[in-house]
Short mmCIF file of C-alpha atoms (C1' of nucleotides) in Angstrom, two decimals:
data_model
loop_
_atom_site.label_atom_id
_atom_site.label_comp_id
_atom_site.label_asym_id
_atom_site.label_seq_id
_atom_site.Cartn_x
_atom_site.Cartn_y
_atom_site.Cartn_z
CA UNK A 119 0.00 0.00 0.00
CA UNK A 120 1.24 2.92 0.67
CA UNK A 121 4.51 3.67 2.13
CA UNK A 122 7.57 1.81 1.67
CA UNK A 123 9.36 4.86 2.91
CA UNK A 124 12.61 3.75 3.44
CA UNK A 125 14.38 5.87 1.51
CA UNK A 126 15.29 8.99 2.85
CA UNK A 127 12.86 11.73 1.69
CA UNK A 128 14.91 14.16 3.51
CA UNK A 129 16.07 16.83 1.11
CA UNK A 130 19.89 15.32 1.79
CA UNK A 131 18.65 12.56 -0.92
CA UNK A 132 16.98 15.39 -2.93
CA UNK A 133 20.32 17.55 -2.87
CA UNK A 134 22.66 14.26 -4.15
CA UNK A 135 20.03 13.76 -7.18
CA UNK A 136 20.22 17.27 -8.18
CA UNK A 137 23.88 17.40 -7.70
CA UNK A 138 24.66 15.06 -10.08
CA UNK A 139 22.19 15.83 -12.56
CA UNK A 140 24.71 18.72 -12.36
CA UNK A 141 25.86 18.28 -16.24
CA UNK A 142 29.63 18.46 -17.18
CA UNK A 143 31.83 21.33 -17.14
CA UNK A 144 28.55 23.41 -15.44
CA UNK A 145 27.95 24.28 -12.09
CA UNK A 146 25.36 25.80 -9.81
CA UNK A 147 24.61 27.63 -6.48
CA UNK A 148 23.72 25.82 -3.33
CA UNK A 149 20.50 28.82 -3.08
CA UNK A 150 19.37 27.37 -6.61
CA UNK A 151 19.56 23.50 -5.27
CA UNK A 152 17.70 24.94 -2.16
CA UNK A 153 15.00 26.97 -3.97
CA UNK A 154 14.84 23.90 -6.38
CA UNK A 155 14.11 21.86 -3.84
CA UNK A 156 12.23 24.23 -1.95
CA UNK A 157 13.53 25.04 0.64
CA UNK A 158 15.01 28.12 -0.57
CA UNK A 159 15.73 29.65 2.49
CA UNK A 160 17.77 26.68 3.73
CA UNK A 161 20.60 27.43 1.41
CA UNK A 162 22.48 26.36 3.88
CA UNK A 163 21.52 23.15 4.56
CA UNK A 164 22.03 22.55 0.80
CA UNK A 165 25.97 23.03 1.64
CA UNK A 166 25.18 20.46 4.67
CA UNK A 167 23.55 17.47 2.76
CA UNK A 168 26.12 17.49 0.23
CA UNK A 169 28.78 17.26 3.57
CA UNK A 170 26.81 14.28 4.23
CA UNK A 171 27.53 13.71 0.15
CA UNK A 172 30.80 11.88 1.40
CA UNK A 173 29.22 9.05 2.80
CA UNK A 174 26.70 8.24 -0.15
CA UNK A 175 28.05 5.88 -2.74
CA UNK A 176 27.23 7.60 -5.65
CA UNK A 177 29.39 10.04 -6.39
CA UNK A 178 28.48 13.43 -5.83
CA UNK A 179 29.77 16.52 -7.91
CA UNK A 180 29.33 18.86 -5.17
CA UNK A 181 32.42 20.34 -6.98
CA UNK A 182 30.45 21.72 -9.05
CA UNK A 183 28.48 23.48 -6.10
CA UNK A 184 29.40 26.62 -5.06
CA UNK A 185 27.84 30.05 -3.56
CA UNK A 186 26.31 32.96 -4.99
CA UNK A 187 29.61 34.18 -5.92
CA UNK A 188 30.94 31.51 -7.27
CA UNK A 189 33.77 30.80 -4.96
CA UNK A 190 34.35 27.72 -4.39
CA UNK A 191 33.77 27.94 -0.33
CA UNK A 192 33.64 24.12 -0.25
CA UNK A 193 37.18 23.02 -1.38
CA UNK A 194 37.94 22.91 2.31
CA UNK A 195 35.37 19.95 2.68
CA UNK A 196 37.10 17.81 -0.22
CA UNK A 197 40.03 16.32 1.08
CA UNK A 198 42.10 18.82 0.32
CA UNK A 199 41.57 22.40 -0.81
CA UNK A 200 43.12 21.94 -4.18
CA UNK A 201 40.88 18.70 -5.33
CA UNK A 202 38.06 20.85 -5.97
CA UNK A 203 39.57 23.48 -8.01
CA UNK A 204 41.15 20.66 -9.97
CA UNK A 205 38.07 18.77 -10.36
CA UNK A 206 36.64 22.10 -12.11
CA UNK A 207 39.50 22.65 -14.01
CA UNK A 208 39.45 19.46 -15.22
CA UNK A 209 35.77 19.94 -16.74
CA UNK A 210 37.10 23.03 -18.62
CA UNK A 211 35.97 25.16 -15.84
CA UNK A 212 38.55 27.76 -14.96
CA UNK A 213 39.35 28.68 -11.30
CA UNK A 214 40.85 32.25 -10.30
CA UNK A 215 41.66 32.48 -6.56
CA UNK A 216 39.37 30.07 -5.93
CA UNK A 217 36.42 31.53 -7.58
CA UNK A 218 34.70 30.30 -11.29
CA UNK A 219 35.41 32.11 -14.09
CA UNK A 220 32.15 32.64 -16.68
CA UNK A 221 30.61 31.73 -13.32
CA UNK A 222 27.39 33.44 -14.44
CA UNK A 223 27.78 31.82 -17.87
CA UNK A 224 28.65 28.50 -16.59
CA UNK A 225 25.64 28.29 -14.12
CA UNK A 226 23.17 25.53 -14.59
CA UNK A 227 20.12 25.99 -12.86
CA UNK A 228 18.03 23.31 -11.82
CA UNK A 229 14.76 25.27 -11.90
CA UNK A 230 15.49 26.13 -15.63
CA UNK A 231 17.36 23.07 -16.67
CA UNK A 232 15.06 20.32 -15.30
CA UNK A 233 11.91 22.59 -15.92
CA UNK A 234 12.20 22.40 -19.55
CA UNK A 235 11.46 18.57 -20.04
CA UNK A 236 11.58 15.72 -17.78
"C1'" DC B 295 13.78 18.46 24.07
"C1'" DG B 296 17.08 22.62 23.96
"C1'" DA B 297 21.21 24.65 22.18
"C1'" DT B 298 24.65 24.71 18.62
"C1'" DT B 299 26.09 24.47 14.05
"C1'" DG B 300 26.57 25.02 9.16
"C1'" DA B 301 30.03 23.99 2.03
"C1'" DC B 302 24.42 30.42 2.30
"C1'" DG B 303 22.11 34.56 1.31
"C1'" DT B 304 20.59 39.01 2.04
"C1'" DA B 305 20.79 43.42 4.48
"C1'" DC B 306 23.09 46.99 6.58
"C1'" DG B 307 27.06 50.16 7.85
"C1'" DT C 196 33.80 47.78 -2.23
"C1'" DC C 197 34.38 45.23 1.86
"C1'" DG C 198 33.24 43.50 6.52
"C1'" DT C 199 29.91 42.38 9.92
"C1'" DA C 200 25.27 41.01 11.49
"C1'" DC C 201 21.16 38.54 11.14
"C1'" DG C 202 17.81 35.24 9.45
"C1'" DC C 203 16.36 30.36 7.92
"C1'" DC C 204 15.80 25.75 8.78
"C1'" DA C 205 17.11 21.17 9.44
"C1'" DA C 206 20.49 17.92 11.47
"C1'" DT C 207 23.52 16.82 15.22
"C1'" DC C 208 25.13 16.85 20.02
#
DNA sequence: CGATTGACGTACG
DNA sequence: TCGTACGCCAATC
């Protein structure tokens, strides 16, 4: 019937899914996964779930996450502060004192992206 | 159950 | 333009 609920409908599993719909060499702000998800003014808690990203198995781009400005105030949580600006790099995404260059060009957003079809 | 925190965002000075 | 303060809300201690 009803409920199986075992997965976790918490907006942590909501945050990994749209994190790595997150499409190569783009990247997005932790206030558009929030608003996306809607919980808009939890912003932050967008940064937390993807913390929690570490433990899921599925690998989570939360490289490709960063704030409004598009500094990358994350690459502390990676391992080490360098992984994530090489991680961008890598994707063709260019990183200038830790912030994303074409940041406003390169930003995906999840309310326009995923709105347009399926 | 209460207080603290946290990878943000916005407002204000 | 930059730094500080506050708010939001859920998870963790």
């Amino acid at each position: 019937m009803k409920q199986k609920k075992k997965e976790e409908d918490s907006f942590f599993t909501h945050v990994f899914e749209v994190a790595t719909l997150i499409p190569y060499g783009r990247v997005t702000s932790y206030g558009a996964i929030a608003k996306y998800l809607g919980t808009a003014r939890s912003s932050r808690m967008v940064g937390w779930a993807l913390n929690s990203a570490h433990s899921q198995k599925k690998r989570v781009p939360a490289h490709r996450v960063v704030n409004r400005n598009g500094m990358l105030t994350g690459k502390h949580h990676f391992g080490t502060p360098d992984l994530m600006k090489q991680l961008l790099e890598s994707e063709g995404v260019k990183v200038k004192k830790d912030q994303v260059v074409n940041f406003k060009k390169l930003f995906w957003d999840p309310e326009i992206e995923l709105k347009i079809e399926n």
